[in-house]
């Protein structure tokens, strides 16, 4: 018999994964963190290495993994456009082969398994805000397709393992999330703007900055994922997890400049290919089924994130 629930977190040394490992340990779980350190770092979980219930394993999820666990959070996948586009074939392999291996593992050990899916499955959405019923508007052959289609195929695999093998699955569609431990060179908008503003460099707005996103603070997001995992087998999702506070990219830049009191100027660069014009989750389902909604406002979340980046930049 195992006193502690054994939980596998793939991508556990990444931004979201490291926060998840921390919270699972706080709840008394026995945590196995698996990561190939493609975008994550040992630094993100260094403070957990001496914890008796924490284990870190270097492994690429595109290869089979034989371990004994009770629950699996499948987060392994680069999430930032610059990172997932660097080796797009590997990105699709990670999403698809990674999902097959983790589902095969879940099937063998009869574990509950949660997939970190994404709002990108909605592509450049024609429906606003996005509900889970919307099937999306995704380019299958563009620069973002390795990620978007990889994640869509992973969802398909999860639902087929559920129907075909009766697996207990949970699919979370995560919307833009930010917070401490985003990589300094991550390339995502929140980290870029904060680092640029702290260094007094120009803030790079892609396009005219009128495109929108809705930003969720990491603690809220992790709470949503854990509530989803805790739900009974009848609820599989997919369920949107994100913050409904929509803002333009230009508003985000202005907010970051104001909080930091930075002298940075806004400069405009070309909009990347297939960059979605708008994005905002409809979170009615998460409210109803998980009794979840985010509680951190963007000002408070950005302050915490800015403090983190200040300490990282100070360390050099
Ligand atoms: P991240 O890049 O910080 O973390 C991903 C982790 O996965 C990294 O530690 C990386 O090294 C690891 N990884 C990548 N390929 C791997 C492989 N083949 N085998 C083992 N490990 C591998 O990104 P994140 O923001 O923490 O995202 C975590 C998950 O959440 C991803 O699946 C991402 O698609 C999803 N997601 C994140 C957001 C967001 O806004 N942060 C939004 C939607 C979905
Ligand atoms: N797999 C794994 N760990 C396990 C069990 C399976 O990594 O504990 C991998 C295995 O390599 C296989 C994949 O998961 O390629 C899918 O497993 P499944 O049992 O569904 O299919 P099959 O083995 O019949 O291909
Ligand atoms: N963006 C920007 N400047 C940057 C980085 C990103 O204007 O330095 C824009 C990007 O074009 C997109 C939005 O901010 O419209 C969010 O980008 P991110 O890469 O964070 O996430 P995603 O596009 O996947 O939502």
mmCIF file of C-alpha atoms in Angstrom, residues 67-262:
data_model
loop_
_atom_site.group_PDB
_atom_site.id
_atom_site.type_symbol
_atom_site.label_atom_id
_atom_site.label_comp_id
_atom_site.label_asym_id
_atom_site.label_seq_id
_atom_site.Cartn_x
_atom_site.Cartn_y
_atom_site.Cartn_z
ATOM 1 C CA UNK A 67 6.950 3.765 -13.850
ATOM 2 C CA UNK A 68 4.190 3.086 -11.322
ATOM 3 C CA UNK A 69 1.971 6.083 -10.539
ATOM 4 C CA UNK A 70 -1.619 6.927 -9.604
ATOM 5 C CA UNK A 71 -2.044 10.185 -11.516
ATOM 6 C CA UNK A 72 -0.364 11.803 -14.526
ATOM 7 C CA UNK A 73 -0.300 15.486 -15.453
ATOM 8 C CA UNK A 74 0.969 15.622 -19.047
ATOM 9 C CA UNK A 75 2.523 19.074 -19.454
ATOM 10 C CA UNK A 76 5.603 18.217 -21.532
ATOM 11 C CA UNK A 77 5.698 20.481 -24.605
ATOM 12 C CA UNK A 78 7.375 23.792 -25.363
ATOM 13 C CA UNK A 79 4.691 26.459 -25.062
ATOM 14 C CA UNK A 80 6.224 29.636 -26.409
ATOM 15 C CA UNK A 81 5.938 30.230 -30.185
ATOM 16 C CA UNK A 82 9.683 30.855 -30.630
ATOM 17 C CA UNK A 83 10.518 27.623 -28.813
ATOM 18 C CA UNK A 84 7.916 25.359 -30.383
ATOM 19 C CA UNK A 85 8.777 26.652 -33.863
ATOM 20 C CA UNK A 86 12.522 26.072 -33.457
ATOM 21 C CA UNK A 87 12.147 22.326 -34.065
ATOM 22 C CA UNK A 88 8.552 21.922 -35.248
ATOM 23 C CA UNK A 89 8.831 18.205 -36.005
ATOM 24 C CA UNK A 90 9.976 17.564 -32.442
ATOM 25 C CA UNK A 91 7.036 19.664 -31.188
ATOM 26 C CA UNK A 92 4.521 17.463 -32.983
ATOM 27 C CA UNK A 93 6.357 14.340 -31.808
ATOM 28 C CA UNK A 94 6.249 15.560 -28.231
ATOM 29 C CA UNK A 95 2.523 16.252 -28.394
ATOM 30 C CA UNK A 96 1.539 13.109 -30.294
ATOM 31 C CA UNK A 97 4.096 10.408 -29.391
ATOM 32 C CA UNK A 98 4.300 11.889 -25.903
ATOM 33 C CA UNK A 99 0.535 11.587 -25.495
ATOM 34 C CA UNK A 100 0.525 8.002 -26.818
ATOM 35 C CA UNK A 101 3.263 6.966 -24.393
ATOM 36 C CA UNK A 102 1.668 8.644 -21.391
ATOM 37 C CA UNK A 103 -1.754 7.201 -22.309
ATOM 38 C CA UNK A 104 -0.177 3.757 -22.723
ATOM 39 C CA UNK A 105 1.404 4.169 -19.300
ATOM 40 C CA UNK A 106 -1.911 5.340 -17.779
ATOM 41 C CA UNK A 107 -3.644 2.329 -19.321
ATOM 42 C CA UNK A 108 -1.097 -0.154 -17.947
ATOM 43 C CA UNK A 109 -1.142 1.187 -14.386
ATOM 44 C CA UNK A 110 -4.785 2.355 -14.445
ATOM 45 C CA UNK A 111 -3.847 5.954 -13.634
ATOM 46 C CA UNK A 112 -5.960 9.054 -14.069
ATOM 47 C CA UNK A 113 -4.386 11.301 -16.708
ATOM 48 C CA UNK A 114 -4.721 15.030 -17.387
ATOM 49 C CA UNK A 115 -3.678 16.713 -20.614
ATOM 50 C CA UNK A 116 -2.439 20.317 -20.674
ATOM 51 C CA UNK A 117 -4.183 21.363 -23.853
ATOM 52 C CA UNK A 118 -4.424 24.931 -25.044
ATOM 53 C CA UNK A 119 -6.605 27.728 -26.312
ATOM 54 C CA UNK A 120 -4.582 27.332 -29.523
ATOM 55 C CA UNK A 121 -6.943 24.486 -30.457
ATOM 56 C CA UNK A 122 -9.381 27.318 -31.279
ATOM 57 C CA UNK A 123 -6.834 28.855 -33.690
ATOM 58 C CA UNK A 124 -7.791 32.351 -34.834
ATOM 59 C CA UNK A 125 -11.299 32.062 -33.423
ATOM 60 C CA UNK A 126 -14.410 33.076 -35.321
ATOM 61 C CA UNK A 127 -16.438 32.743 -32.100
ATOM 62 C CA UNK A 128 -15.808 35.127 -29.212
ATOM 63 C CA UNK A 129 -15.439 34.432 -26.327
ATOM 64 C CA UNK A 130 -14.488 30.801 -26.928
ATOM 65 C CA UNK A 131 -16.647 28.041 -25.458
ATOM 66 C CA UNK A 132 -15.623 24.388 -25.381
ATOM 67 C CA UNK A 133 -18.234 23.591 -28.071
ATOM 68 C CA UNK A 134 -16.395 25.719 -30.642
ATOM 69 C CA UNK A 135 -14.321 23.509 -32.980
ATOM 70 C CA UNK A 136 -11.774 26.137 -33.875
ATOM 71 C CA UNK A 137 -10.243 27.829 -36.892
ATOM 72 C CA UNK A 138 -6.769 26.351 -37.255
ATOM 73 C CA UNK A 139 -4.387 26.505 -40.215
ATOM 74 C CA UNK A 140 -3.099 22.920 -40.664
ATOM 75 C CA UNK A 141 0.016 23.912 -42.673
ATOM 76 C CA UNK A 142 1.309 27.115 -41.060
ATOM 77 C CA UNK A 143 4.148 27.989 -38.680
ATOM 78 C CA UNK A 144 1.971 27.456 -35.589
ATOM 79 C CA UNK A 145 0.460 24.180 -36.837
ATOM 80 C CA UNK A 146 3.050 21.906 -35.201
ATOM 81 C CA UNK A 147 1.781 23.117 -31.849
ATOM 82 C CA UNK A 148 -1.908 23.675 -32.621
ATOM 83 C CA UNK A 149 -2.461 20.467 -34.568
ATOM 84 C CA UNK A 150 -0.199 18.480 -32.239
ATOM 85 C CA UNK A 151 -2.344 19.562 -29.296
ATOM 86 C CA UNK A 152 -5.557 18.864 -31.231
ATOM 87 C CA UNK A 153 -4.339 15.357 -32.075
ATOM 88 C CA UNK A 154 -3.388 14.810 -28.423
ATOM 89 C CA UNK A 155 -6.969 15.674 -27.432
ATOM 90 C CA UNK A 156 -8.220 13.148 -30.005
ATOM 91 C CA UNK A 157 -5.937 10.475 -28.537
ATOM 92 C CA UNK A 158 -7.136 11.229 -25.011
ATOM 93 C CA UNK A 159 -10.775 10.848 -26.028
ATOM 94 C CA UNK A 160 -10.094 7.681 -28.036
ATOM 95 C CA UNK A 161 -8.236 6.062 -25.117
ATOM 96 C CA UNK A 162 -11.192 7.072 -22.960
ATOM 97 C CA UNK A 163 -13.773 5.534 -25.336
ATOM 98 C CA UNK A 164 -11.717 2.541 -26.436
ATOM 99 C CA UNK A 165 -9.922 1.628 -23.190
ATOM 100 C CA UNK A 166 -12.153 3.282 -20.602
ATOM 101 C CA UNK A 167 -9.315 5.452 -19.349
ATOM 102 C CA UNK A 168 -10.020 8.207 -16.816
ATOM 103 C CA UNK A 169 -9.049 11.363 -18.699
ATOM 104 C CA UNK A 170 -9.155 15.105 -18.034
ATOM 105 C CA UNK A 171 -8.509 17.695 -20.738
ATOM 106 C CA UNK A 172 -7.763 21.299 -19.730
ATOM 107 C CA UNK A 173 -7.644 24.007 -22.389
ATOM 108 C CA UNK A 174 -5.233 26.486 -20.881
ATOM 109 C CA UNK A 175 -5.356 30.141 -21.949
ATOM 110 C CA UNK A 176 -2.364 32.526 -21.751
ATOM 111 C CA UNK A 177 -0.823 32.150 -18.318
ATOM 112 C CA UNK A 178 1.973 34.184 -16.747
ATOM 113 C CA UNK A 179 3.910 34.410 -13.509
ATOM 114 C CA UNK A 180 7.238 33.779 -11.806
ATOM 115 C CA UNK A 181 9.556 31.225 -13.497
ATOM 116 C CA UNK A 182 8.631 32.136 -17.039
ATOM 117 C CA UNK A 183 11.928 31.998 -18.869
ATOM 118 C CA UNK A 184 13.664 35.360 -19.366
ATOM 119 C CA UNK A 185 14.099 34.563 -23.075
ATOM 120 C CA UNK A 186 10.800 32.781 -23.312
ATOM 121 C CA UNK A 187 9.558 35.077 -26.096
ATOM 122 C CA UNK A 188 6.028 35.244 -24.739
ATOM 123 C CA UNK A 189 4.506 38.642 -24.410
ATOM 124 C CA UNK A 190 4.371 39.073 -20.631
ATOM 125 C CA UNK A 191 7.987 38.044 -20.033
ATOM 126 C CA UNK A 192 9.222 40.039 -23.054
ATOM 127 C CA UNK A 193 7.496 43.245 -21.962
ATOM 128 C CA UNK A 194 8.564 42.977 -18.324
ATOM 129 C CA UNK A 195 12.205 42.239 -19.153
ATOM 130 C CA UNK A 196 12.295 45.042 -21.741
ATOM 131 C CA UNK A 197 10.689 47.512 -19.324
ATOM 132 C CA UNK A 198 13.050 46.575 -16.476
ATOM 133 C CA UNK A 199 16.076 47.021 -18.733
ATOM 134 C CA UNK A 200 14.724 50.296 -20.145
ATOM 135 C CA UNK A 201 14.768 48.790 -23.641
ATOM 136 C CA UNK A 202 12.133 49.420 -26.317
ATOM 137 C CA UNK A 203 8.937 47.368 -25.891
ATOM 138 C CA UNK A 204 8.329 45.291 -29.014
ATOM 139 C CA UNK A 205 4.684 45.332 -30.041
ATOM 140 C CA UNK A 206 3.938 42.936 -32.893
ATOM 141 C CA UNK A 207 1.405 44.345 -35.348
ATOM 142 C CA UNK A 208 -0.484 47.424 -34.161
ATOM 143 C CA UNK A 209 -1.047 45.981 -30.673
ATOM 144 C CA UNK A 210 -4.825 45.859 -31.054
ATOM 145 C CA UNK A 211 -4.916 42.047 -30.876
ATOM 146 C CA UNK A 212 -6.272 40.801 -27.556
ATOM 147 C CA UNK A 213 -5.349 38.132 -25.028
ATOM 148 C CA UNK A 214 -6.688 37.255 -21.565
ATOM 149 C CA UNK A 215 -3.963 36.635 -19.002
ATOM 150 C CA UNK A 216 -4.295 34.214 -16.093
ATOM 151 C CA UNK A 217 -1.951 34.235 -13.090
ATOM 152 C CA UNK A 218 -0.136 30.941 -12.566
ATOM 153 C CA UNK A 219 -1.477 30.200 -9.038
ATOM 154 C CA UNK A 220 -5.068 30.421 -10.297
ATOM 155 C CA UNK A 221 -4.275 28.178 -13.237
ATOM 156 C CA UNK A 222 -2.657 25.474 -11.081
ATOM 157 C CA UNK A 223 -5.651 25.558 -8.751
ATOM 158 C CA UNK A 224 -7.897 24.936 -11.779
ATOM 159 C CA UNK A 225 -5.800 21.987 -12.986
ATOM 160 C CA UNK A 226 -5.823 20.355 -9.543
ATOM 161 C CA UNK A 227 -9.575 20.805 -9.190
ATOM 162 C CA UNK A 228 -10.031 19.193 -12.584
ATOM 163 C CA UNK A 229 -7.875 16.209 -11.616
ATOM 164 C CA UNK A 230 -9.880 15.821 -8.386
ATOM 165 C CA UNK A 231 -13.227 15.670 -10.216
ATOM 166 C CA UNK A 232 -14.997 12.326 -10.561
ATOM 167 C CA UNK A 233 -14.610 10.120 -13.667
ATOM 168 C CA UNK A 234 -17.831 11.357 -15.293
ATOM 169 C CA UNK A 235 -16.249 14.744 -16.029
ATOM 170 C CA UNK A 236 -13.545 14.616 -18.693
ATOM 171 C CA UNK A 237 -13.654 18.136 -20.102
ATOM 172 C CA UNK A 238 -12.426 19.605 -22.359
ATOM 173 C CA UNK A 239 -12.691 22.593 -20.063
ATOM 174 C CA UNK A 240 -11.325 26.098 -20.505
ATOM 175 C CA UNK A 241 -9.046 27.325 -17.721
ATOM 176 C CA UNK A 242 -8.121 30.967 -17.990
ATOM 177 C CA UNK A 243 -8.900 34.499 -16.962
ATOM 178 C CA UNK A 244 -11.730 36.367 -18.674
ATOM 179 C CA UNK A 245 -10.016 39.769 -18.319
ATOM 180 C CA UNK A 246 -9.350 40.522 -21.974
ATOM 181 C CA UNK A 247 -6.932 43.292 -22.939
ATOM 182 C CA UNK A 248 -5.106 44.460 -26.027
ATOM 183 C CA UNK A 249 -1.379 43.825 -26.299
ATOM 184 C CA UNK A 250 -0.864 47.606 -26.294
ATOM 185 C CA UNK A 251 -2.795 47.922 -22.998
ATOM 186 C CA UNK A 252 -0.586 45.218 -21.513
ATOM 187 C CA UNK A 253 2.530 47.155 -22.550
ATOM 188 C CA UNK A 254 1.178 50.370 -21.025
ATOM 189 C CA UNK A 255 0.242 48.588 -17.782
ATOM 190 C CA UNK A 256 3.700 47.034 -17.433
ATOM 191 C CA UNK A 257 5.398 50.410 -18.098
ATOM 192 C CA UNK A 258 3.181 52.103 -15.537
ATOM 193 C CA UNK A 259 3.746 49.549 -12.752
ATOM 194 C CA UNK A 260 7.515 49.537 -13.277
ATOM 195 C CA UNK A 261 7.698 53.296 -13.869
ATOM 196 C CA UNK A 262 9.873 52.532 -16.875
#
